[in-house]
Amino acid sequence: MQREEAIAILTANQEEIEKLGIKSLSPLSLFGSVARNEAKANSDASEF
């Protein structure tokens, strides 16, 4: 998964994410191999 794909998935699911108690995606930070566009098939997306 590339950075743009991860951001698109998070954005597309923003309403469901907010139902889990996360108020906004705007302070969310993507880091790790996905953020660097170095992810492999078994990599996960790390958010903070």
Coordinates of N, CA and C in Angstrom, one line a residue:
M1 N 0.8 -1.2 0.0 CA 0.0 0.0 0.0 C 0.9 1.2 0.0
Q2 N 0.6 2.2 -0.8 CA 1.3 3.4 -0.9 C 0.6 4.5 -0.1
R3 N 1.4 5.5 0.2 CA 0.9 6.6 1.1 C -0.5 7.2 0.6
E4 N -0.6 7.4 -0.7 CA -1.8 8.0 -1.2 C -3.0 7.1 -1.0
E5 N -2.8 5.8 -1.2 CA -3.8 4.8 -1.0 C -4.3 4.8 0.5
A6 N -3.4 4.8 1.4 CA -3.7 4.8 2.8 C -4.5 6.0 3.2
I7 N -4.1 7.2 2.7 CA -4.9 8.4 3.0 C -6.2 8.3 2.3
A8 N -6.4 7.8 1.1 CA -7.7 7.7 0.5 C -8.6 6.8 1.3
I9 N -8.1 5.7 1.8 CA -8.9 4.7 2.6 C -9.3 5.4 3.9
L10 N -8.4 6.1 4.6 CA -8.8 6.8 5.8 C -9.9 7.8 5.5
T11 N -9.7 8.6 4.5 CA -10.6 9.7 4.1 C -12.0 9.1 3.8
A12 N -12.0 8.0 3.0 CA -13.3 7.4 2.6 C -14.0 6.8 3.7
N13 N -13.3 6.4 4.8 CA -13.9 5.8 6.0 C -14.0 6.8 7.2
Q14 N -13.9 8.1 6.9 CA -13.8 9.0 8.0 C -15.1 9.0 8.9
E15 N -16.2 8.8 8.4 CA -17.5 8.7 9.2 C -17.4 7.5 10.1
E16 N -17.0 6.4 9.7 CA -16.9 5.2 10.5 C -15.8 5.4 11.6
I17 N -14.7 6.0 11.2 CA -13.6 6.3 12.1 C -14.1 7.2 13.2
E18 N -14.8 8.2 12.9 CA -15.4 9.2 13.9 C -16.3 8.4 14.9
K19 N -17.1 7.4 14.4 CA -17.9 6.7 15.3 C -17.2 5.9 16.3
L20 N -15.9 5.7 16.1 CA -15.0 5.0 17.0 C -14.4 5.9 18.0
G21 N -14.8 7.2 17.9 CA -14.3 8.2 18.9 C -13.2 9.1 18.5
I22 N -12.7 8.9 17.2 CA -11.7 9.8 16.7 C -12.4 11.0 16.1
K23 N -12.1 12.1 16.7 CA -12.8 13.3 16.3 C -12.5 13.9 14.9
S24 N -11.3 13.7 14.5 CA -10.9 14.3 13.2 C -9.7 13.6 12.7
L25 N -9.6 13.5 11.4 CA -8.4 12.9 10.8 C -7.2 13.9 10.6
S26 N -7.6 15.2 10.7 CA -6.6 16.2 10.4 C -5.3 16.2 11.3
P27 N -5.4 15.8 12.6 CA -4.2 15.7 13.4 C -3.5 14.4 13.2
L28 N -4.1 13.5 12.4 CA -3.6 12.1 12.3 C -2.3 12.1 11.5
S29 N -1.3 11.4 12.0 CA 0.0 11.3 11.3 C 0.2 9.9 10.8
L30 N 0.6 9.8 9.6 CA 0.9 8.5 9.0 C 2.4 8.3 9.0
F31 N 2.9 7.2 9.5 CA 4.4 7.1 9.6 C 4.8 5.6 9.3
G32 N 6.0 5.4 9.2 CA 6.5 4.0 8.9 C 6.7 3.8 7.4
S33 N 6.7 2.6 7.0 CA 7.0 2.2 5.6 C 6.0 2.8 4.6
V34 N 4.7 2.8 5.0 CA 3.7 3.3 4.2 C 3.9 4.8 3.9
A35 N 4.2 5.5 4.9 CA 4.5 7.0 4.8 C 5.6 7.3 3.9
R36 N 6.6 6.4 3.9 CA 7.8 6.5 3.1 C 7.7 5.9 1.7
N37 N 6.5 5.3 1.4 CA 6.2 4.6 0.1 C 7.2 3.5 -0.1
E38 N 7.5 2.8 1.1 CA 8.4 1.6 1.0 C 7.7 0.3 1.5
A39 N 6.4 0.4 1.6 CA 5.6 -0.8 2.2 C 5.7 -2.0 1.3
K40 N 5.7 -3.1 1.9 CA 5.7 -4.4 1.2 C 4.3 -5.0 1.4
A41 N 4.0 -6.1 0.8 CA 2.7 -6.8 0.9 C 2.3 -7.1 2.4
N42 N 3.3 -7.4 3.2 CA 3.0 -7.7 4.6 C 3.1 -6.5 5.6
S43 N 3.3 -5.3 5.1 CA 3.4 -4.1 5.9 C 2.1 -3.7 6.4
D44 N 2.0 -3.0 7.6 CA 0.8 -2.4 8.0 C 0.9 -0.9 8.0
A45 N -0.2 -0.2 8.1 CA -0.2 1.2 8.1 C -0.2 1.7 9.5
S46 N 0.7 2.6 9.9 CA 0.9 3.1 11.2 C 0.4 4.5 11.3
E47 N -0.5 4.8 12.2 CA -1.1 6.1 12.4 C -0.9 6.5 13.8
F48 N -0.8 7.8 14.0 CA -0.7 8.4 15.3 C -1.5 9.6 15.4

